[in-house]
Coordinates of C-alpha atoms and ligand atoms in Angstrom, one line a residue:
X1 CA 77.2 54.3 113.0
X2 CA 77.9 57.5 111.0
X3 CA 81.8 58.5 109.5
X4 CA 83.2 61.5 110.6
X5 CA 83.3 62.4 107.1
X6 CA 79.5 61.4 107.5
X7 CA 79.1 63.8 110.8
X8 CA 81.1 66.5 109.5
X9 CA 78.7 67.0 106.3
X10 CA 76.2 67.2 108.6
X11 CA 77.1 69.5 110.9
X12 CA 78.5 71.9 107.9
X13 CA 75.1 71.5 106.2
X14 CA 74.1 73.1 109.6
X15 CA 76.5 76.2 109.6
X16 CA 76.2 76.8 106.4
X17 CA 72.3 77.7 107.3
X18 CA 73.7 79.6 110.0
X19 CA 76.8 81.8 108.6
X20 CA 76.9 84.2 106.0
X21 CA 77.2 82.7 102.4
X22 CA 80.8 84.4 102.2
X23 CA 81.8 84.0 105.2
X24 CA 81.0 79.8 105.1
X25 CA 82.3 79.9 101.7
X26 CA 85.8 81.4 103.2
X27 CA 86.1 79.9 106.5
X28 CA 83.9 76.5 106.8
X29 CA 84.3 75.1 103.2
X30 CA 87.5 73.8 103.1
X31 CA 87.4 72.1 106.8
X32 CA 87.6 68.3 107.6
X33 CA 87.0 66.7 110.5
X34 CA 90.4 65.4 110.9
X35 CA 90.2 62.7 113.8
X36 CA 88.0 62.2 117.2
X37 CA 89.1 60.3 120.0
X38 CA 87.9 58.1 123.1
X39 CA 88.2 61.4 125.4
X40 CA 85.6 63.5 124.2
X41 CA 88.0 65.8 121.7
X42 CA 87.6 66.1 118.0
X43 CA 89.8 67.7 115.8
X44 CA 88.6 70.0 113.0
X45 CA 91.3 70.6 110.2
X46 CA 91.7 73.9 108.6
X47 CA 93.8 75.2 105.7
X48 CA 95.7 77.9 107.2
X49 CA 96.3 80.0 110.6
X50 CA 94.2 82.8 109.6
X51 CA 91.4 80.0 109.0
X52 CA 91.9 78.1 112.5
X53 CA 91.9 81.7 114.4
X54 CA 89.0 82.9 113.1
X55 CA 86.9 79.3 113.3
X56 CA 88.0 79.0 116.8
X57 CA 87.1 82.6 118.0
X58 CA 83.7 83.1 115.6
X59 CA 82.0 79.8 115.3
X60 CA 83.7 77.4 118.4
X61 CA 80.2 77.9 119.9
X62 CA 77.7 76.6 117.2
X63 CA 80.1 73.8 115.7
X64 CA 80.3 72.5 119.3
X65 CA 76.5 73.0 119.5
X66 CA 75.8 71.3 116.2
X67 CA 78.2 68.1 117.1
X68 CA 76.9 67.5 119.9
X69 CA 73.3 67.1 118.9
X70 CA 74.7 64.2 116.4
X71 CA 77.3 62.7 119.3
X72 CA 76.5 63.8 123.1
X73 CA 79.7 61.9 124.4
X74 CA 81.6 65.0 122.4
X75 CA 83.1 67.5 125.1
X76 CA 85.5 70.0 122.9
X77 CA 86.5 70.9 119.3
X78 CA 89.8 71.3 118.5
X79 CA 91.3 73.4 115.5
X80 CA 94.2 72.5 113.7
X81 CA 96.4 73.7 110.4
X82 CA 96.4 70.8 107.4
X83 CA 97.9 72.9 104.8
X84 CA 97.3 69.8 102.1
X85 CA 93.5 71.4 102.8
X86 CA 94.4 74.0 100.1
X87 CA 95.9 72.3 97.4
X88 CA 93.1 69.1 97.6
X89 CA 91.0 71.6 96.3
X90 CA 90.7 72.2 92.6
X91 CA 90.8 68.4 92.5
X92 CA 87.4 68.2 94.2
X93 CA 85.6 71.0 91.8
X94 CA 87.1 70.5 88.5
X95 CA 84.6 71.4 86.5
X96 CA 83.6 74.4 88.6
X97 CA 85.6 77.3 87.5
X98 CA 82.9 79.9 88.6
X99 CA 82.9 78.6 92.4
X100 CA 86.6 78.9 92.0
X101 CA 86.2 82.5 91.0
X102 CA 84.2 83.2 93.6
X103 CA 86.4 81.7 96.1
X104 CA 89.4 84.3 94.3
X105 CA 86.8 87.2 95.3
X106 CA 85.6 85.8 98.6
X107 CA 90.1 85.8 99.8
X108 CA 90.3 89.7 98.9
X109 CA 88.2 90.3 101.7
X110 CA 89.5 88.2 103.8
X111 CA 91.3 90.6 106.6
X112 CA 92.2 88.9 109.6
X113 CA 90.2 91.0 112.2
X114 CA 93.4 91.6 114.8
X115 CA 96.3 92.2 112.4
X116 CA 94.2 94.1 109.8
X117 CA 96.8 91.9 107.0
X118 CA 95.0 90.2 103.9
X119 CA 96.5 86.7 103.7
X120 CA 96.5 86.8 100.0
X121 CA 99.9 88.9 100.6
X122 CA 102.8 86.5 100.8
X123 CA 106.5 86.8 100.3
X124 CA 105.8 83.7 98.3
X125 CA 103.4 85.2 96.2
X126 CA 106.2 88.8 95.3
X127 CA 108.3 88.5 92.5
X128 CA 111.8 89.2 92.9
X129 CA 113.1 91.3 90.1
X130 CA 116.2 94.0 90.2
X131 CA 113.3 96.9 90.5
X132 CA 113.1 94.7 93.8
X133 CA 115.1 92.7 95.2
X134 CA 117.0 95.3 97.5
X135 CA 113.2 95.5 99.0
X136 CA 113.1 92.0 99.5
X137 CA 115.8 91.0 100.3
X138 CA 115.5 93.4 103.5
X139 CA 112.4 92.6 104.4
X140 CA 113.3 88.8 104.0
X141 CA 116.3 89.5 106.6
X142 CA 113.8 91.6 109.2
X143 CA 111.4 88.6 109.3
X144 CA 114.2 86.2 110.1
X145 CA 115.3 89.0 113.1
X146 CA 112.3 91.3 114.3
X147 CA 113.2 94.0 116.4
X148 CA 116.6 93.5 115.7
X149 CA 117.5 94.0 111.9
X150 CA 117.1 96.8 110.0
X151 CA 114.6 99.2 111.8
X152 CA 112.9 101.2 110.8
X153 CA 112.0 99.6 108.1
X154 CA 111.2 102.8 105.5
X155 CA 109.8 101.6 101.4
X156 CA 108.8 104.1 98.7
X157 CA 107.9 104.2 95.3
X158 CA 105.2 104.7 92.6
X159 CA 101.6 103.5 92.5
X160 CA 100.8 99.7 92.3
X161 CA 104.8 98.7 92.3
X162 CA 104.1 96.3 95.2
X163 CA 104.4 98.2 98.5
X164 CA 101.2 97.2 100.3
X165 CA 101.8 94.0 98.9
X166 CA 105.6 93.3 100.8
X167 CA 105.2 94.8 104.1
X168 CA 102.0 93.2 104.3
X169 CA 103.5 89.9 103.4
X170 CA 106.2 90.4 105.9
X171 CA 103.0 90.6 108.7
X172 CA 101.7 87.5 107.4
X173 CA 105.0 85.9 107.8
X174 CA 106.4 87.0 110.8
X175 CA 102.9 85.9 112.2
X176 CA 103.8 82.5 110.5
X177 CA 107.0 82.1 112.0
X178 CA 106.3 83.2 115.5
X179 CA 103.0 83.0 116.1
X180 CA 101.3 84.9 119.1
X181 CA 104.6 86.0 120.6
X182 CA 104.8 89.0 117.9
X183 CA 101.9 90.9 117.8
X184 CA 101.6 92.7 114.2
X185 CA 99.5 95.6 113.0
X186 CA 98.8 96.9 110.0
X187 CA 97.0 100.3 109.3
X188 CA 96.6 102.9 106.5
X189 CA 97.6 106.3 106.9
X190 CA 93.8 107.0 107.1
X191 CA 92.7 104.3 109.3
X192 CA 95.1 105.6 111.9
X193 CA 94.7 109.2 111.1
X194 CA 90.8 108.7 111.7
X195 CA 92.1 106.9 115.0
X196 CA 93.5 109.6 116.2
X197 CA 91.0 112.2 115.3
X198 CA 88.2 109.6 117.0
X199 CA 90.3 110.1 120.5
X200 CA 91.0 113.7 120.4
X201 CA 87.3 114.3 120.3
X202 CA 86.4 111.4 122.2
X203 CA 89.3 113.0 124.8
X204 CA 90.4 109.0 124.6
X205 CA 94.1 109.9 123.9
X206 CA 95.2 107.1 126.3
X207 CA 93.1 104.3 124.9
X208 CA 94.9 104.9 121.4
X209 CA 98.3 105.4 123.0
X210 CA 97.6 102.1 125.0
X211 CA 96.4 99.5 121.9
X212 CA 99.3 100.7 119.6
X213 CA 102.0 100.4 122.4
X214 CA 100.8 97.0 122.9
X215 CA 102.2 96.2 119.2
X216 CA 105.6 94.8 118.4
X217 CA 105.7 95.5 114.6
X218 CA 103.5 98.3 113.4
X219 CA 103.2 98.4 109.8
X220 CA 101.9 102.0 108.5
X221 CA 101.1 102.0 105.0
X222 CA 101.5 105.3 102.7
X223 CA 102.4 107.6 105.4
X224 CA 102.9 110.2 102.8
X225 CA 98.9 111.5 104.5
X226 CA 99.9 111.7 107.4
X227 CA 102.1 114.8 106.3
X228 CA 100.3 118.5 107.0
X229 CA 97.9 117.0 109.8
X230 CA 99.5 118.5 112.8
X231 CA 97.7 116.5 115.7
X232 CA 97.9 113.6 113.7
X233 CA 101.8 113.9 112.9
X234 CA 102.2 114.6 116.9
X235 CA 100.7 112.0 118.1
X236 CA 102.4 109.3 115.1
X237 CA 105.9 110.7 116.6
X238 CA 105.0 109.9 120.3
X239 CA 104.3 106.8 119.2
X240 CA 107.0 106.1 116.6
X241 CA 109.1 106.6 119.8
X242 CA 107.8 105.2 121.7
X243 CA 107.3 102.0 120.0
X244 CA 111.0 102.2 118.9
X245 CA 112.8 102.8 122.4
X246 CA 111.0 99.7 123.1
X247 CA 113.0 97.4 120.3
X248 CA 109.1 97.3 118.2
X249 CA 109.7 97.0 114.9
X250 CA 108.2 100.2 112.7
X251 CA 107.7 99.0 108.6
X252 CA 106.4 102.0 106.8
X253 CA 105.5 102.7 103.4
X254 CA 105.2 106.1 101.1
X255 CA 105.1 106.9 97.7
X256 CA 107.9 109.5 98.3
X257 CA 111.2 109.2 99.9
X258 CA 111.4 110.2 103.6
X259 CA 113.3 113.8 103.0
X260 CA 110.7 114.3 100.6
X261 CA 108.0 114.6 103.5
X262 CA 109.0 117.6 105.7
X263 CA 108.3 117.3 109.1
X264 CA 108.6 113.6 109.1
X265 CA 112.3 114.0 107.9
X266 CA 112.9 116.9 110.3
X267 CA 111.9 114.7 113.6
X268 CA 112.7 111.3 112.8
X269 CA 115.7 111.7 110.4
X270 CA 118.0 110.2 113.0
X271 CA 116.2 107.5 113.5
X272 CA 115.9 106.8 109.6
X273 CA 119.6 106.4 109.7
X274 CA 119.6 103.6 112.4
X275 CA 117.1 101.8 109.7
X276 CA 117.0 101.2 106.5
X277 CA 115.0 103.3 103.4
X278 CA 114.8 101.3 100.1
X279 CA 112.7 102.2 97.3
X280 CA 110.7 99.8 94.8
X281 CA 111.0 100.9 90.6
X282 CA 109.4 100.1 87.5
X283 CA 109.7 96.3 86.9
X284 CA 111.4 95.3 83.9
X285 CA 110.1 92.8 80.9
X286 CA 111.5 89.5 82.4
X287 CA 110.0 90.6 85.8
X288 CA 106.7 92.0 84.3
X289 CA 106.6 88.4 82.6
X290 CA 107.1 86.5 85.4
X291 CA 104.1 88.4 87.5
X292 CA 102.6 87.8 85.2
X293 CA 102.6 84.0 85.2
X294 CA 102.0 84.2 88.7
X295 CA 99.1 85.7 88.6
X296 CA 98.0 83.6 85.9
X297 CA 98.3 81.0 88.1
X298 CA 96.7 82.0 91.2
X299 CA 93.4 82.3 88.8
X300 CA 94.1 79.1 87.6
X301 CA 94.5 80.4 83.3
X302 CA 96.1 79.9 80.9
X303 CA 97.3 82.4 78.1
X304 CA 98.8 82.3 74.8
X305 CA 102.5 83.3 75.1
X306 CA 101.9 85.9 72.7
X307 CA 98.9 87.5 74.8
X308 CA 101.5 87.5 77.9
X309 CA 104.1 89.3 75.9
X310 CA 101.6 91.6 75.1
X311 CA 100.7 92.5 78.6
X312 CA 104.1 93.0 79.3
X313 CA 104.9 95.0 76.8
X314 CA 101.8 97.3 77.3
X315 CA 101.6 97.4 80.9
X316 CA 104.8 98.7 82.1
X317 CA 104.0 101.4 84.7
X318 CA 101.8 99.4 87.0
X319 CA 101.3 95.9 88.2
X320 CA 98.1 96.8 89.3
X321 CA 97.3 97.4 85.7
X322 CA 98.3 93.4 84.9
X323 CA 95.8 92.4 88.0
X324 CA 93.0 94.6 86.1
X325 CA 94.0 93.3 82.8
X326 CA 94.4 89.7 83.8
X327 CA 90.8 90.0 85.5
X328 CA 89.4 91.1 82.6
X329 CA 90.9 88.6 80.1
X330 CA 89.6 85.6 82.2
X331 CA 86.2 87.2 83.1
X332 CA 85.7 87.8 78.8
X333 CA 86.9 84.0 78.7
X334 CA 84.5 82.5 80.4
X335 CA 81.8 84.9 79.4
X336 CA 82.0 83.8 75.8
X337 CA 84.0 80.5 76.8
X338 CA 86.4 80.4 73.8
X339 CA 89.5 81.4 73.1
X340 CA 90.7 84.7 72.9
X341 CA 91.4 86.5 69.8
X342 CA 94.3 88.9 69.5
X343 CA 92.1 91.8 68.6
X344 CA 90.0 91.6 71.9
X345 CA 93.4 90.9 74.0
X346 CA 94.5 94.3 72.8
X347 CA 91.3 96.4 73.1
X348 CA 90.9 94.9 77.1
X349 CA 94.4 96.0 77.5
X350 CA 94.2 99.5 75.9
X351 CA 91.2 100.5 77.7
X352 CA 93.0 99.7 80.9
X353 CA 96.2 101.2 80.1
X354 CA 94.8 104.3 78.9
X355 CA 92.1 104.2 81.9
X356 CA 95.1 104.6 84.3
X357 CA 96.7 107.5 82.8
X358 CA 99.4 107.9 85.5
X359 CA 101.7 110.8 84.1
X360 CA 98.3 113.4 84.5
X361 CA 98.8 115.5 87.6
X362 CA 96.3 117.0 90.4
X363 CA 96.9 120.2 89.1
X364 CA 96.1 119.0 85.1
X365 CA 93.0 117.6 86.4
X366 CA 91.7 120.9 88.4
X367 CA 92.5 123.2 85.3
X368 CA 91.2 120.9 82.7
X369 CA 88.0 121.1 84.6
X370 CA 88.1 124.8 85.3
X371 CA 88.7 125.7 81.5
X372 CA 85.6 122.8 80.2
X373 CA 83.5 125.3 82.7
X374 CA 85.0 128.4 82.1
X375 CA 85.9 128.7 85.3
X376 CA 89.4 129.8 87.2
X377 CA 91.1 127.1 88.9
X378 CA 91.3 128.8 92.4
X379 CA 87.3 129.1 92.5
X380 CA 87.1 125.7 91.3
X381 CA 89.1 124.9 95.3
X382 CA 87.7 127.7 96.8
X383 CA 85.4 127.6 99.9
X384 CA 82.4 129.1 97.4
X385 CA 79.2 127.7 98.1
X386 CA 77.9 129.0 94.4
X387 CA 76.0 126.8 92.6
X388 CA 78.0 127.2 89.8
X389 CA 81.1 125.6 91.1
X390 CA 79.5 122.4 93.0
X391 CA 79.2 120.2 89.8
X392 CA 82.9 120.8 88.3
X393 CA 84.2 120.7 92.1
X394 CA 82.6 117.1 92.4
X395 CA 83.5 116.1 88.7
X396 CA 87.2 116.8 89.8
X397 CA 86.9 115.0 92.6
X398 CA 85.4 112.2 90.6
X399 CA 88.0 111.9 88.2
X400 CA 90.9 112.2 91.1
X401 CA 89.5 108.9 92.5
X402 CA 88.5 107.0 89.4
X403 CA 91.5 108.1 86.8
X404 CA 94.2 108.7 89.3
X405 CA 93.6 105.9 91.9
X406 CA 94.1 108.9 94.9
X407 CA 93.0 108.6 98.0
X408 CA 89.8 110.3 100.2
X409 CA 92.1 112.3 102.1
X410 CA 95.1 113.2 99.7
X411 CA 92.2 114.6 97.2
X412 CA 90.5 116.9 99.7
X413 CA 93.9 118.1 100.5
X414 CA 94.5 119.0 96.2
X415 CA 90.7 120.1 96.4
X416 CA 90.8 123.6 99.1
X417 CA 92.1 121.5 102.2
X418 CA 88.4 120.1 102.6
X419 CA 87.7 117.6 105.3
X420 CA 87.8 114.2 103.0
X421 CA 84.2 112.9 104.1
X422 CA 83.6 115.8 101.3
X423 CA 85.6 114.2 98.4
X424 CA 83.9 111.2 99.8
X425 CA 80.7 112.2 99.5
X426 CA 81.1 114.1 96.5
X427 CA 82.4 110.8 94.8
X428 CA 79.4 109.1 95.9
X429 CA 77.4 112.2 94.2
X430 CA 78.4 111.9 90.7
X431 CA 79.0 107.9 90.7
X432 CA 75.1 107.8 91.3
X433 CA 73.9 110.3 89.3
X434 CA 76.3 109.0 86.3
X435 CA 74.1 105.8 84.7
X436 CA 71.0 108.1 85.3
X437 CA 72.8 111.2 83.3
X438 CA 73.8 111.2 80.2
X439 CA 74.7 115.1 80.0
X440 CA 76.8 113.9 82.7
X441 CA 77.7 111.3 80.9
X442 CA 79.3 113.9 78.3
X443 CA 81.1 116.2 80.0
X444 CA 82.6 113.7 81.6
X445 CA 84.1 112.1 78.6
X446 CA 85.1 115.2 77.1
X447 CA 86.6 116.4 79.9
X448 CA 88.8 112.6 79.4
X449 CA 89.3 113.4 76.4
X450 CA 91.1 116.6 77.0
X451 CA 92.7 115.0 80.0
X452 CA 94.0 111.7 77.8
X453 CA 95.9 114.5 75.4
X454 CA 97.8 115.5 78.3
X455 CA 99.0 111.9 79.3
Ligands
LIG501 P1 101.5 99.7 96.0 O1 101.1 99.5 97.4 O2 102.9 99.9 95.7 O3 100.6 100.8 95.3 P2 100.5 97.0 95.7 O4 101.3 96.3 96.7 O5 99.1 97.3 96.1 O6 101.1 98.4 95.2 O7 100.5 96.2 94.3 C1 99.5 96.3 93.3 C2 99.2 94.9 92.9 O8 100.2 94.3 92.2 C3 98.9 93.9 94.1 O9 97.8 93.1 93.8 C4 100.2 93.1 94.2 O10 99.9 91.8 94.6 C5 100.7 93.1 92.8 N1 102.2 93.2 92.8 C6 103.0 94.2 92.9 N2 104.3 93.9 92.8 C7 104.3 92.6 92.8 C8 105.4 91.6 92.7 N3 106.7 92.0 92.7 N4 105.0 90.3 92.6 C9 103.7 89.9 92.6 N5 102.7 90.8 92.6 C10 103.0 92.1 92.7
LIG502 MG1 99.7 100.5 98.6

């Protein structure tokens, strides 16, 4: 008579020939089969919500399958939450810091399919610093009363200061705490710009109007993009009403304040006041050095104390910058497998720092450009199809994305109000012609160059 820790391997040698490498590496890996009983039912144990939606909806079918051909007197599968799944873990794999890694890799992609949230976000996981804590602290109390508290719920501030990262927490949670009562959605500016655009050609207005009434808490990330696309904007203000007379709760982000964005201030400004605007700032040492030990910790490394003050010290403008630099460290780490030397500590963080440039403007980038081609600025955006102007247009484009971290849409806008499958394709253009190119290769550098003296 076989175990259920006997049946289980089994069956999970099965799936694993029948899912995706990722996808069994995210989902199926970390299961147990937690318990059967005389009636037919066994439980499968999985280590968190997200885990035990998505196993139920995506694979109920073949694990039923696949246990059945090992035990025929089975008649349903049962999914459960064992949180001690998680932690059990590193104590099963010591030794196998690469599969760990991988894991790491495997949970940034894991978006649950009908919130859109990544459960990597957690209120947990955010450090609470005075840059902060206002941000937190009202988010903490709209979790506690949806609907209620507090709404809208309006955050700005600069790039990588941890925006996406709260209001997608506060999903995660609010899904936590009441389950399939609240229904929560997260969306970019794009994702539900393109939404919109889809209906209006598709004439599907309703369909749109219909899935995003069904939401209690919408959660609308940089809606700065929105700003300047006039269908778009009309149709987020029907539904910003409409949601809201209805007691849903609205979380929006924005790397400006609200007044800052026109037409946005103009027809919602009333209802701004009823909520509550909060803005996130520059982290300070003490905070920078505590994220900093988080992080270290979700990768499971360990750093000198020195090497963390000197992250800290470096990286000041962007905790996306510590992320990069923290990747980096532990990637050259187990690469070479030795200790880090403070010469290498401080190159991986310069070339990240300086990579990031953040005080160099749109408008730097278009005329630093324009001057390396001897070109005006205003052809460089025009709607000229010369040949002349296609390369520095794209290069612009190219450096928009890749030095300033803007998005597909916002860059078209800076780049002659093109549509922004052009900057994306444009993107695409001179990313795969770069390795083949060094001329390429060159001006691109040089146009850095000039661009870094700016910074
Ligand atoms: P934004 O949306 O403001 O541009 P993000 O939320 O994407 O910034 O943050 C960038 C990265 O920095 C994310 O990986 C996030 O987890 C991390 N981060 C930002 N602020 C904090 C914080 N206070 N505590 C922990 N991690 C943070
Ligand atoms: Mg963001």
């Amino acid at each position: 008579m076989t175990t259920a820790e006997e049946l289980w391997e089994t069956v999970l040698g099965e799936l694993e020939l029948q899912v995706s490498r990722p996808n069994f590496l995210t989902w199926l890996k970390n299961s147990k089969l937690a318990k059967m009983d005389d009636a037919g039912s066994v439980f499968v144990a999985l280590p968190n919500h997200f885990a035990k939606e998505w196993v139920s909806s995506k694979y109920n079918k073949i694990i039923l399958g696949s246990l059945r051909t090992h035990k025929d007197s089975i008649k349903k599968v049962e999914y459960i939450v064992e949180g001690s799944l998680v932690k059990a873990r590193p104590k099963i794999q010591p030794q196998s810091a690469s599969a760990e890694k991988k894991q790491l890799i495997f949970q940034e992609m894991r978006v649950d399919p009908e919130t859109n949230l990544n459960p990597k976000y957690t209120m947990g996981s955010f450090v609470v610093g005075p840059s902060n804590e206002l941000a937190f602290n009202a988010a903490s109390a709209i979790i506690q009363s949806v609907g209620v508290k507090y709404n809208p719920f309006f955050i700005y501030g600069g790039v990588g200061l941890g925006k996406t990262h709260l209001i997608q927490a506060m999903g995660n949670e609010i899904k936590l705490l009441y389950g399939g009562k609240v229904k929560v959605k997260y969306v970019s500016s794009e994702k539900f710009t393109s939404d919109v655009v889809w209906a209006i050609r598709n004439r599907r207005m309703e369909d749109i109007k219909a899935a995003y009434r069904h939401i209690d808490v919408l959660i609308i990330d940089d809606i700065q993009f929105i700003g300047g696309k006039e269908k778009t904007e009309e149709e987020f203000f029907h539904t910003f009403n409409a949601l809201y007379e209805n007691n849903k709760h609205i979380i929006i982000s924005s790397d400006r304040p609200p007044k800052a964005i026109p037409t946005l201030e103009e027809r919602l400004s009333s209802r701004f006041q009823a909520g509550i605007t909060v803005d996130v700032g520059l982290p300070e040492y003490e905070t920078r050095v505590a994220i900093i030990r988080t992080k270290m910790q979700e990768r499971g490394v360990t750093l000198s104390d020195e090497t963390v003050d000197l992250i800290a010290k470096k990286a000041q403008k962007n905790i996306r910058e510590i992320e990069g630099i923290l990747n980096k460290l532990v990637f050259h780490q187990s690469a070479y497998s030795k200790d880090l030397s403070a010469p290498i500590v401080e190159k991986i963080i310069n070339e990240i720092t300086q990579k990031a440039a953040p005080n160099i403007t749109p408008t730097q980038v278009i005329n630093t450009v324009a001057s390396f081609f001897e070109i005006s600025p205003n052809e460089l955006i025009s709607k000229s199809r010369n040949k002349q102007l296609i390369e520095p247009r794209q290069i612009t484009i190219y450096i928009l994305r890749n030095v300033l971290n803007m998005s597909y849409p916002y860059i078209a806008a800076k780049i002659g109000n093109r549509d922004h499958t052009t900057a994306i394709y444009s993107h695409k253009k001179i990313s795969d012609q770069l390795p083949k190119d060094t001329n390429l290769q060159r001006k691109l550098e040089t146009i850095k160059e000039e661009l870094n003296k700016l910074g």
